[in-house]
XYZ file of C-alpha atoms in Angstrom:
470
model
C -20.016 -88.216 74.631
C -17.552 -86.281 72.674
C -14.432 -87.068 75.137
C -15.676 -90.947 74.529
C -14.984 -90.693 70.690
C -11.875 -88.459 71.391
C -10.212 -91.150 73.031
C -10.728 -93.327 70.890
C -9.371 -91.742 68.224
C -6.298 -90.593 69.898
C -5.274 -93.628 71.170
C -5.261 -94.903 67.656
C -2.818 -92.671 67.423
C -0.544 -93.468 70.063
C 1.397 -96.078 68.641
C 2.189 -98.015 66.168
C -0.461 -99.809 63.592
C -2.727 -101.749 65.814
C -2.535 -105.612 65.331
C -5.555 -108.212 65.546
C -5.704 -111.264 67.190
C -7.564 -113.030 69.138
C -8.658 -111.591 72.468
C -7.594 -108.304 71.626
C -10.979 -106.460 72.384
C -11.057 -108.645 76.005
C -9.816 -105.675 77.526
C -12.632 -103.146 76.170
C -14.989 -105.120 76.893
C -13.739 -105.862 80.492
C -14.033 -102.534 81.358
C -17.321 -101.543 79.022
C -19.099 -104.988 81.830
C -17.283 -103.691 84.707
C -17.215 -100.575 84.971
C -21.267 -99.650 85.123
C -23.037 -97.957 87.375
C -25.044 -100.625 88.553
C -21.552 -102.924 89.576
C -19.236 -102.663 93.056
C -16.764 -99.598 92.059
C -14.331 -102.512 93.212
C -15.188 -104.452 89.872
C -13.967 -101.654 87.309
C -11.489 -100.791 89.111
C -10.047 -104.244 89.059
C -10.401 -104.604 85.120
C -8.589 -100.734 84.507
C -6.071 -102.397 86.772
C -5.589 -104.780 84.976
C -5.750 -102.836 81.328
C -3.282 -100.460 82.854
C -0.917 -103.340 83.784
C -1.179 -104.422 80.036
C -0.049 -101.534 78.545
C 2.817 -101.472 81.550
C 4.017 -104.960 80.890
C 4.012 -103.614 76.600
C 1.732 -106.730 76.218
C -0.480 -104.454 74.608
C -0.288 -100.567 73.253
C -2.944 -97.906 73.317
C -3.234 -98.369 69.989
C -3.823 -101.954 69.214
C -6.929 -101.283 71.653
C -8.262 -97.903 71.525
C -11.975 -99.159 73.016
C -10.502 -99.866 75.855
C -9.471 -95.612 76.121
C -13.169 -94.598 75.407
C -14.715 -96.936 77.349
C -12.132 -95.296 80.337
C -13.029 -92.162 79.136
C -16.682 -93.130 78.899
C -17.414 -94.065 82.317
C -15.071 -91.397 84.065
C -16.609 -88.573 82.302
C -19.661 -90.139 84.041
C -19.240 -90.850 87.047
C -17.653 -86.789 87.601
C -20.534 -85.502 85.686
C -19.294 -84.640 83.107
C -22.941 -83.804 80.559
C -22.610 -85.807 77.193
C -22.717 -83.025 75.149
C -19.765 -81.052 77.118
C -17.079 -80.405 74.589
C -14.170 -81.983 74.966
C -12.345 -79.821 77.022
C -14.285 -80.784 80.231
C -13.860 -84.056 79.528
C -10.881 -86.307 80.530
C -10.083 -87.979 77.073
C -6.712 -86.137 76.741
C -5.738 -86.884 80.850
C -6.324 -90.626 80.221
C -4.965 -90.666 76.260
C -1.652 -88.853 78.433
C -1.822 -91.307 81.052
C -1.995 -94.313 79.010
C 0.525 -93.748 76.869
C 2.804 -92.413 80.130
C 1.381 -96.124 81.016
C 3.095 -97.798 77.968
C 6.141 -95.759 77.174
C 7.055 -96.846 81.272
C 7.100 -92.872 82.884
C 4.735 -94.165 84.769
C 3.994 -97.570 86.631
C 1.366 -99.486 86.618
C -0.739 -97.829 90.347
C -2.313 -100.603 92.505
C -6.355 -101.986 92.131
C -6.672 -99.945 95.252
C -5.552 -96.806 94.332
C -7.706 -97.068 91.239
C -10.699 -97.724 93.379
C -9.964 -94.966 95.586
C -10.028 -92.596 92.429
C -13.414 -93.766 90.852
C -14.547 -93.307 94.739
C -13.014 -90.339 94.350
C -14.771 -89.217 91.174
C -17.566 -90.177 92.083
C -17.798 -88.092 95.936
C -16.933 -85.297 93.950
C -14.115 -84.056 96.290
C -11.740 -84.363 92.889
C -12.418 -83.007 89.264
C -12.661 -84.514 86.403
C -9.498 -84.852 85.364
C -7.744 -82.456 83.031
C -4.200 -83.000 82.507
C -1.968 -86.552 82.939
C -0.905 -84.396 86.134
C -4.006 -84.396 87.420
C -4.189 -88.325 87.370
C -0.487 -89.444 88.912
C -0.761 -86.996 91.726
C -3.525 -88.470 93.102
C -2.595 -92.007 92.009
C 1.314 -90.998 93.951
C -0.099 -89.465 96.990
C -1.654 -93.010 97.896
C 1.734 -94.566 97.469
C 3.622 -92.175 99.875
C 2.671 -93.331 102.726
C 1.714 -96.656 103.754
C -1.189 -96.189 106.230
C -3.404 -93.809 105.100
C -5.430 -92.891 107.201
C -9.500 -92.995 107.142
C -12.184 -90.368 109.062
C -14.632 -87.527 109.054
C -13.419 -84.887 106.725
C -10.797 -86.205 104.969
C -11.838 -84.915 101.422
C -11.661 -81.697 103.002
C -9.411 -80.250 101.832
C -9.300 -81.445 99.010
C -12.972 -79.805 98.512
C -11.539 -77.067 100.271
C -8.269 -76.293 96.838
C -10.835 -77.186 94.178
C -13.290 -75.266 95.212
C -10.819 -71.809 95.633
C -8.485 -72.802 93.272
C -10.108 -71.702 90.161
C -9.896 -69.292 87.614
C -12.069 -67.416 88.370
C -11.976 -66.592 92.324
C -8.784 -64.657 93.808
C -5.207 -66.470 93.628
C -5.214 -65.563 97.363
C -8.096 -67.419 98.228
C -6.829 -70.303 96.567
C -3.056 -69.646 98.763
C -5.453 -69.234 101.892
C -6.657 -72.779 101.489
C -3.175 -74.602 99.750
C -1.242 -72.738 103.217
C -3.962 -74.903 105.560
C -3.521 -77.855 103.783
C 0.365 -77.541 104.332
C 0.010 -76.752 107.856
C -1.860 -79.696 108.137
C 0.675 -82.212 107.251
C 3.819 -79.741 108.804
C 1.610 -80.281 112.242
C 1.287 -84.234 111.288
C -2.349 -83.376 111.085
C -2.946 -84.947 107.874
C -0.845 -87.217 105.526
C -0.235 -87.442 101.536
C -1.865 -90.922 101.565
C -4.805 -89.420 103.874
C -5.638 -87.226 101.187
C -4.744 -87.737 97.252
C -6.847 -85.197 96.067
C -5.767 -82.802 97.535
C -2.216 -82.960 95.154
C -4.162 -83.936 92.694
C -5.704 -80.248 93.080
C -2.761 -79.034 93.500
C -1.071 -80.146 90.492
C -4.257 -79.575 87.848
C -4.426 -75.694 89.428
C -0.633 -75.553 88.824
C -0.584 -77.150 85.143
C -3.703 -74.637 84.644
C -2.231 -71.635 84.946
C 1.629 -71.703 83.954
C -0.396 -73.280 80.718
C 0.636 -76.685 80.896
C -1.450 -78.121 77.743
C -3.366 -81.107 78.846
C -2.041 -83.577 76.577
C 1.233 -83.356 77.481
C 3.708 -85.674 78.629
C 4.513 -85.776 82.909
C 7.571 -84.118 82.158
C 6.184 -81.439 81.495
C 3.815 -81.100 84.478
C 3.795 -80.078 88.356
C 2.869 -83.663 89.115
C 6.018 -84.834 90.497
C 7.690 -81.681 91.362
C 4.080 -81.188 93.992
C 4.517 -84.971 95.435
C 7.783 -84.321 96.111
C 7.311 -81.191 97.780
C 4.232 -82.775 99.614
C 6.217 -85.695 100.691
C 9.070 -82.778 102.363
C 6.730 -81.172 104.326
C 5.371 -84.189 105.726
C 8.185 -85.237 106.458
C 9.388 -82.141 108.523
C 12.110 -81.678 105.876
C 10.924 -78.000 104.929
C 8.817 -75.537 107.199
C 4.669 -73.869 105.907
C 5.492 -71.707 104.141
C 3.432 -67.877 104.698
C -0.275 -67.725 102.795
C 1.774 -64.617 101.290
C 4.623 -66.953 99.786
C 2.221 -69.420 98.602
C 0.042 -65.955 96.596
C 3.408 -64.839 95.405
C 4.035 -68.239 93.935
C 0.898 -68.176 92.022
C 1.143 -65.092 90.399
C 4.017 -65.580 88.962
C 3.577 -68.778 87.620
C 0.002 -67.242 86.302
C 2.546 -64.430 84.652
C 4.857 -66.566 82.830
C 8.080 -65.405 85.570
C 8.468 -68.462 87.205
C 8.640 -71.744 85.260
C 6.310 -74.801 85.723
C 8.440 -76.273 89.168
C 10.233 -79.156 87.776
C 11.101 -80.678 91.419
C 10.336 -79.954 94.529
C 13.498 -77.915 95.047
C 12.382 -74.965 92.702
C 9.060 -74.765 94.834
C 10.959 -74.409 97.728
C 13.569 -72.481 96.514
C 11.504 -70.039 95.408
C 9.748 -69.986 99.086
C 12.412 -69.891 100.818
C 13.641 -66.782 99.181
C 10.932 -65.333 100.209
C 12.000 -65.892 103.790
C 15.140 -64.702 103.675
C 15.982 -61.574 105.904
C 16.210 -58.281 103.811
C 19.983 -57.435 103.127
C 20.417 -54.164 105.962
C 20.705 -51.042 104.699
C 24.667 -50.749 105.225
C 24.948 -53.913 102.580
C 26.847 -52.013 100.092
C 28.554 -50.456 102.439
C 30.819 -53.559 102.172
C 31.645 -53.297 99.246
C 33.885 -52.573 96.369
C 32.513 -48.892 93.857
C 32.549 -50.918 90.927
C 30.568 -54.135 92.308
C 27.862 -51.689 93.423
C 27.182 -50.432 90.403
C 26.092 -53.966 89.124
C 22.849 -53.221 86.907
C 19.801 -55.700 85.729
C 20.723 -57.565 82.356
C 17.671 -55.793 81.222
C 17.475 -52.087 82.837
C 13.074 -53.116 83.738
C 13.880 -54.191 87.192
C 13.728 -56.653 89.789
C 12.531 -59.176 87.580
C 15.163 -59.045 85.500
C 17.695 -61.610 86.705
C 14.731 -64.240 86.932
C 13.780 -63.486 83.060
C 17.655 -63.651 81.853
C 18.427 -66.767 84.004
C 15.233 -68.492 82.723
C 16.386 -67.603 79.481
C 19.855 -68.824 78.983
C 19.766 -70.945 81.766
C 18.732 -73.580 79.122
C 20.124 -77.210 78.528
C 20.633 -75.454 74.811
C 22.711 -73.254 75.486
C 26.060 -73.112 75.974
C 26.399 -73.535 79.770
C 28.971 -69.748 79.545
C 25.911 -68.165 78.927
C 23.927 -69.330 81.438
C 26.701 -68.561 83.913
C 26.993 -64.694 83.027
C 23.511 -64.121 83.705
C 23.925 -65.935 86.605
C 26.707 -64.265 87.981
C 25.079 -60.803 87.561
C 22.062 -61.954 89.690
C 25.109 -62.840 92.620
C 27.061 -59.446 91.667
C 23.478 -57.929 92.280
C 22.931 -59.559 95.129
C 26.278 -59.328 96.980
C 26.231 -55.568 95.885
C 22.868 -55.291 98.313
C 21.133 -54.148 94.636
C 18.992 -56.656 95.052
C 18.046 -59.013 97.749
C 16.365 -62.542 97.857
C 13.303 -61.666 98.865
C 12.726 -59.460 96.247
C 13.512 -61.773 93.361
C 12.092 -65.161 93.927
C 11.869 -66.812 91.416
C 16.077 -66.093 90.658
C 16.529 -68.978 93.194
C 13.976 -71.539 91.919
C 15.192 -70.652 88.047
C 19.020 -71.354 89.509
C 17.641 -74.245 91.626
C 15.609 -75.976 88.411
C 18.507 -76.240 85.713
C 21.361 -77.328 88.482
C 18.638 -80.578 89.371
C 18.414 -80.636 85.505
C 21.590 -80.767 84.249
C 22.938 -83.303 87.111
C 20.359 -85.227 86.511
C 17.912 -85.297 89.776
C 14.684 -87.170 88.594
C 11.225 -84.809 88.779
C 10.353 -86.862 91.374
C 13.237 -87.383 93.711
C 13.199 -86.477 97.082
C 13.878 -82.770 98.657
C 17.116 -84.302 99.855
C 18.256 -84.947 96.885
C 17.523 -81.641 94.693
C 20.199 -78.211 94.734
C 17.665 -76.290 96.693
C 19.027 -75.791 100.314
C 22.396 -75.311 98.801
C 21.125 -72.431 96.364
C 19.381 -70.660 98.822
C 22.353 -70.388 101.906
C 24.725 -69.981 98.530
C 22.748 -66.501 97.690
C 22.145 -66.336 101.627
C 25.746 -65.816 102.195
C 26.003 -63.740 98.933
C 23.946 -61.498 99.986
C 24.879 -61.185 103.503
C 28.600 -60.446 102.475
C 30.557 -63.655 103.601
C 30.981 -64.898 100.676
C 31.787 -62.937 98.096
C 30.206 -63.502 94.162
C 32.343 -65.581 91.708
C 33.855 -64.507 88.190
C 31.358 -65.526 85.111
C 34.299 -68.162 83.865
C 34.228 -70.060 87.211
C 30.209 -70.245 87.484
C 31.060 -71.575 84.032
C 33.063 -74.459 85.366
C 31.810 -75.493 87.860
C 28.138 -75.461 85.257
C 30.098 -77.721 82.965
C 31.082 -80.212 85.876
C 27.633 -80.433 87.568
C 26.544 -81.279 83.343
C 29.192 -83.506 83.338
C 28.505 -85.470 86.198
C 32.605 -84.783 87.832
C 30.339 -82.755 90.489
C 27.642 -83.948 92.496
C 23.959 -82.147 92.842
C 25.386 -79.495 95.709
C 24.390 -81.115 99.095
C 24.911 -77.897 101.154
C 26.797 -74.733 100.587
C 30.290 -75.740 101.230
C 29.196 -77.757 98.170
C 29.493 -74.866 95.669
C 31.483 -72.561 98.156
C 34.205 -75.604 97.917
C 34.349 -75.392 94.129
C 34.819 -71.422 93.421
C 36.729 -70.775 96.220
C 39.810 -73.636 94.635
C 38.919 -71.658 91.732
C 39.063 -68.202 92.657
C 41.198 -67.117 95.315
C 41.081 -64.815 97.942
C 36.863 -64.723 97.269
C 36.077 -65.574 101.281
C 34.283 -62.118 102.242
C 36.284 -62.215 105.802
C 37.181 -57.926 105.786
C 35.194 -55.446 107.869
C 32.505 -53.739 105.789
C 34.775 -50.979 103.579
C 37.839 -52.581 103.174
C 39.350 -53.533 99.670
C 40.818 -56.662 101.418
C 36.811 -58.369 101.523
C 36.175 -57.310 97.427
C 35.226 -59.152 95.348
C 36.774 -62.719 93.114
C 37.646 -60.332 90.587
C 39.969 -58.292 92.270
C 41.747 -61.529 93.710
C 42.147 -62.036 90.319
C 43.327 -58.674 89.728
C 45.724 -58.404 92.135
C 47.535 -61.661 91.437
C 51.574 -61.462 89.962
C 51.518 -61.482 86.583
C 48.096 -60.007 85.641
C 49.505 -56.996 83.806
C 47.108 -58.313 80.932
C 44.216 -55.389 80.619
C 41.977 -58.746 79.892
C 42.581 -59.986 83.691
C 41.342 -56.334 85.529
C 37.767 -55.746 86.708
C 35.469 -54.200 84.777
C 35.074 -50.406 85.406
C 31.027 -51.024 84.602
C 30.975 -53.849 87.858
C 29.894 -56.968 85.117
C 31.137 -60.057 84.555
C 34.849 -60.875 84.402
C 34.222 -62.272 80.475
C 32.898 -59.064 80.023
C 36.005 -57.343 79.946
C 37.133 -60.362 77.195
C-alpha cells in the first residue's frame, strides 16, 4: 500500500544515517514472515514486540531498519481493511512512524506481546479503527497496563464500538458526548475498567486529537493520550465523578472551536468539567464586593470566552509569568465581583490548571491526585462565593514564580493556594457581611496599610489589577 512506502521513507528520516551490518534486516524479515494472514496473530505480536524492545533499548533505530516500519504498517492496514489504493491519510503509516520514534527516544515504554496481540485482534475485529495518530496507539496499549485484572466477556468491545461510530466528524457532537458519558458512567460504577476495553480510550483520544487539530505526525506529548488515560483511571478509581453528557458536549465543542487546548493532563479535563457543575453565583453576589471590583471588565470586551482566551494566550512557558498573572487576576476579579461564573467559562479553569501543572512539572500521565485541578476548582469556587478575596496580580505572579522554581509544590488543596496568597496580601479573607468594606479585596488592604500614601499603592478606580495602576 501507499502507507507501506511512506513508512519506509519516513523511517529513514527519523534518525541518524542507517548503518549496515549483519542482522540489520532480521527484524523486518521476522515481521514480514510472521505477520501474515495465514499465521497466528500471537506470532506476529511476538515478532513486532521484539523489534519494539530493540528500539526502546537503543540497540536499533528506526532509520536502521526502515523495512520493519513498512512491514508493520502494511500488516496493520491490511487487517484493518485499508484498501491498497487508499490515500496516505487513511493509512496507519504516520501513526506507526511516530510511535516507533517515541519508543526509540524513550518517550514511551515498549508494550508486552500480550498487549500488542490484543491490539492486533482489536484492529482485525474492527473494534478499534486504523490508528490516525500516535496517541491512538499509546492510549490502547497504556489502557491495558492500568489494571492487571482485565476481564473478558460479551459486550466488552461495545463501548469502543459505540464511541468509534458516534464520535465522527460527520455526526453531531452531542451523540459522541452521550456515548462517551455512557462509558464514563460504566467506569464510575465499576461495570467496566480501562484495561477491559482499551479500545475505548484509543477511540476517545483519536477523536479529541482530531477535533483539536493535532497532526497525525505529532509526538505523543502533543496528543491527549496521557490526559485521557489519567482521567479514565481517576474515573475508575472513584477519584472523580462521571459528568453529565451536556458537560462532555460543551467540552467537545470548546476543543473543536479552539477555545480549549488539547488537554495536557487529566487535571485539565477535570477542571473544565468540574467548573460546569459548580453552583451558579447568587444574584446578590455583587453586593458583597466593593464598587471598584464590580466594574471589572473582560480583557477584550468581547464576552464570556475572553478570560479563557486571555489566560491561554498569556499563560505560556515562553511568556513572562507576570503577563499570565495579570490575565489570571482579571478573571479572579470577575469571579469575585459576580461579573463571571465558573460554570459560564469552564475553559478558564482548565487553562489555569494546565499552566500550573506545566510549570510545576506535573507529567501529562500523572494521576489526578498529582494535578492542581481540585485545588484550582475549590479556589475559584471560594472566590465566587466571597469566601476569599482576589489577590493583586503581583501576588499571583509571585506564586507562579514559586511554582516554576520548585520552591512551592503543586497545590493539592485550596488551602495550599490561599496560604501562600494570604501571606502576601493581609486581609484577603472576606469574613465581613455583604456590602461592608472589611471584606473587601486585598487591593483595599494594601491601600489602607500605613506608609502607603503613594498613589502607586492605591487601588485603581477602574477595578483593574494592582499593576495596572503602576
